[in-house]
Amino acid sequence: MAGRRCSGLSALQVVLIVLLIIMTVVCVSLIVVLVTRKTDTDPGPLGEPYLIGVGRADCTGPPAEIPLMGYANPQQTAAGIHTRLYSRAFIIDDGSRRVVFVTADVGMISQRLRLEVLQVLKEKYGNLYRQDNVVLSGTHTHCGLAGYFQYTLFMITSKGYIKASIEPLVNGIVKSIDIAHSTMKPGRIYRNRGELDESSLNRSPHSYLNNPENERQRYKSNTDKQVLVLKFTDLDGDGIGMISWFAVHAVSMNDTNRMVSSDNMGYASYLLEKDKNPGELPGQGSFVAGFSSSNLGDVTPNIRGPHCVNTGLPCDYLNSSCPVGGTKMCQASGPGEDMFDSTNIIGHNIYMKAKELYANAVEEVTGPIQAAHQWVNMTDVTVKINDTHTVSTCKPALGHSFAAGTTDGGGSLNFTQGAVEGDPFWDGIRDILLGKPSNQTKECHHPKPILFSTGEMNSPLPWHPQIVDVQIITIGSVAVIAVPGEMTTMSGRRLRNVVKEELESVGTFRNTEVVIAGLSNIYTHYITTYEEYQVQRYEGASTIYGPHTLTAYLHKYRELAKAIAQDRVSGLPVGPEPPFFTNNLFSLLAPAAVDRKPENTSFGDVLEQVLPLYRQGDVVSVTFIAGNPRHSGDIRDKTFVTVEIYDNRTETWEVVYNDASWETRFHWLKGSNKQNNATVEWYIPPSAPVGSYRIRHFGHYKELKSLRPIITPYEGSSDVFTVMSSYYS
C-alpha cells in the first residue's frame, strides 16, 4: 500500500512539473513578444535632435479707417477688434543648416512685406536669415489690414501703401523670429496626419469636374481633407510648439464684418494656445501653435453652400448668380447662426483635429535640413511638354470673372463667373481709361476674356509683379512648398506629387510628407489647373500668368526638388532680383482727424452704462466717449479693452480678458462732427466665476493746441457689476 501511494505521488509530481514547465515557457514567450513587439504607437529609436525655437508676436495694426484686405470691398474699413493678429515663427537647425517658417494672421504675404522683413533680418543677423531659408506664409484671414503692397492694383483697392499697416506687420514678424531665435534649444519633431470632414466645401465644383476623370477618381473628395501636424518638443518630451496645415479659406467672417479678426485659423491657434498655456491671456505663454494655409484656392468653410439670399433658392450652378440681384445675392453660408458662430464652429473643428493629431504624434522627423529658392520671371517661362510642343506663361492679366467675385463675397456689378466672352460695355470703358490689351496678351490668355491687362499697365508703378519667389524647405522627411498664391485643390495635388516624386527619385528621401504652405512670400492671386482655367470661373480668371501657370510652377518646383535630392542647391541660379520701389508709392488714406467730445464731458466717460447684474451666458455692453484708434500709434502688445474681476483676498482688480480675447468685441463707431464712440461687448462664458467685474477702455485722442496736434492718452471704466450663475442665486 505504502509503495503504491509513493508511486502515485511521484506521477502527480511529474504532471505538475510538466505543467509548470509549459506555463513558464508560455509566460516567457509572452513577455518576449510584449517587450520586442513594435506597436503603432511605439516611437522607435530616437534620432539626432534638432535645435528648435518658437516665437509669437502681436502684429495688429490700427483698427480704424484702413481697408481690410481680402474682399476688395471699399466699404469694409476697420472699425474695431474681434481678435488680435499674431505672427508665429518656428526655427529648426540641424547643426549645419537652419530654416525659418512663419505663419502670420494676414491675408497674404506681399512681396513688399517680405522684402522689408528680410531687410530688417539682415541688419540684425547678417546672412543668417535669408530669402532661401525664410518662409513667410499668411493664414488668409480677410479681416486684417490692407495697405502693405507695392503694386498698383493692390494699392488702388487698399487706399495705397500705408506705413501704419505695414510697420506692425514687419515689426511683429521680426519680433516673432527674434523670440524664436533667442529661445532655441535641443528638441525633437514628430509628424502626424489625419482627415477633417465637415469643415470645407469646393466652391467651384464645375471647374473641378473639368479635370480628367481618371485623375479625379484617384481622390475621395473634391477638396483636400488632410491635416498635417508637426509637433515640437524639448528633450524631456514636453511640448513647445506645433504647426498644422489645412486647406480652407479663412472667410468664415464675411464681407460685412468691420472688426480686425484672425478668423477660423486664428481661432484654432487661440484655442490650442489657451490649452497649452493655462491661465495666460491671449498672446502670452511659451507654447506656440501655428495654423497655416495650404492649397485652399477653391475651398470655402461656408459648408452650407451658396443660395440666393433674397429668395432662399439655389444659385445658378454654372455662374453662381441669382435671377434677381445677380452674383451679389448668391452667397454661401457657414454652419453657424451667424459669421461669429460659423468662425467658432470651423475654428473649433480645425483645433480639435490638430489637438488629436498632436497628442498622438509619435513618428519622429529626423535627417538633414535643406532650403532651395529662386526668383523667377513668371511672365516668361517656357516649358517643353513633349518632343514637339512647348508652352509659355503670359504677362499678367485678370479676366472678366475676376470682377464677379466668389460665393464667399460677390462683386457689385453685372459680372458673372464662367465668362469666356468679354462685355462690350465694360471693355469699352476699360479701353478709354486704361487702354486695350494687346493681341499677343489676348491670345496668350485664351480663353480668358481680359478685363485688366495688368502686365501692360505700369503707371504709376507696375500693376502686378513679374518676379516671383519659388521655394522649398525640407526638414528631414517633411517638405514644405512655399506657394506664392492660392492653388486650387487639384493644382496642389499635382504639385505635391511632382515634388514627392523628384525628392524620392534618387533614394535620398523615403516616406516623404509633402505639404503646401499657401499665400507665401508674394501674392500672385490664383493658380488653377489648365483644365480648370478653361471654365473661367473666378479662380481661372484670377490665374494671372495664363493657362500654363501651373505647368510653369510644376517645372520650377521640380527643379528645386531635384537640386535638394541631389544635394546641389548651391548650384541653383538665384534668378532676377525683385524690385523694391521707393518712388511713386502713394497713400489715399487721409490723416486721422482731431477728436471732439460733447460739452462738459471727457474722453473715456461712459455714455451707455452697464446693468448692475448679469448671469453667465449674458452679454455685457458699455459705450465710451472715444478717440480715433489710429491716434494710439503702435498698439502691439497693448489693449483697448480689459475685463477685470475683483479679488476679495488681495483687494485688487485682475485682468481676465482683453481685446485679443474671443469673448470680447471692441467696436469703434465713427460719429458725426468728429465725435466718436467705442462700444465694448463681453460675452460672459458659462465658466466665468461668480463675482464683481468692471470693463475698462484705453485710448488716445488728438486735439489742436496753438495749431499743433497734441495726442493724449485717456481711459474709462464702467460701473462695477455682478456676475451670478443665476438671477435667483
GROMACS .gro file of C-alpha atoms in nm, residues 5 37 63 217 248 293 324 384 421 427 435 448 511 637:
model
   14
    5ARG     CA    1   0.092   0.552  -0.260
   37ARG     CA    2   0.680   4.393  -3.035
   63PRO     CA    3  -0.814   9.912  -3.625
  217GLN     CA    4  -1.104   5.903  -5.946
  248VAL     CA    5  -0.961   7.607  -4.628
  293SER     CA    6  -0.291   7.784  -4.506
  324VAL     CA    7  -3.270   8.895  -5.917
  384LYS     CA    8   0.871   7.168  -7.306
  421GLU     CA    9  -1.653   8.625  -7.372
  427ASP     CA   10  -1.441   9.659  -7.242
  435GLY     CA   11  -0.603  10.104  -7.279
  448LYS     CA   12  -0.984   8.424  -7.076
  511ASN     CA   13   0.828   5.816  -4.692
  637ASP     CA   14   0.118   9.421  -2.702
   0.00000   0.00000   0.00000
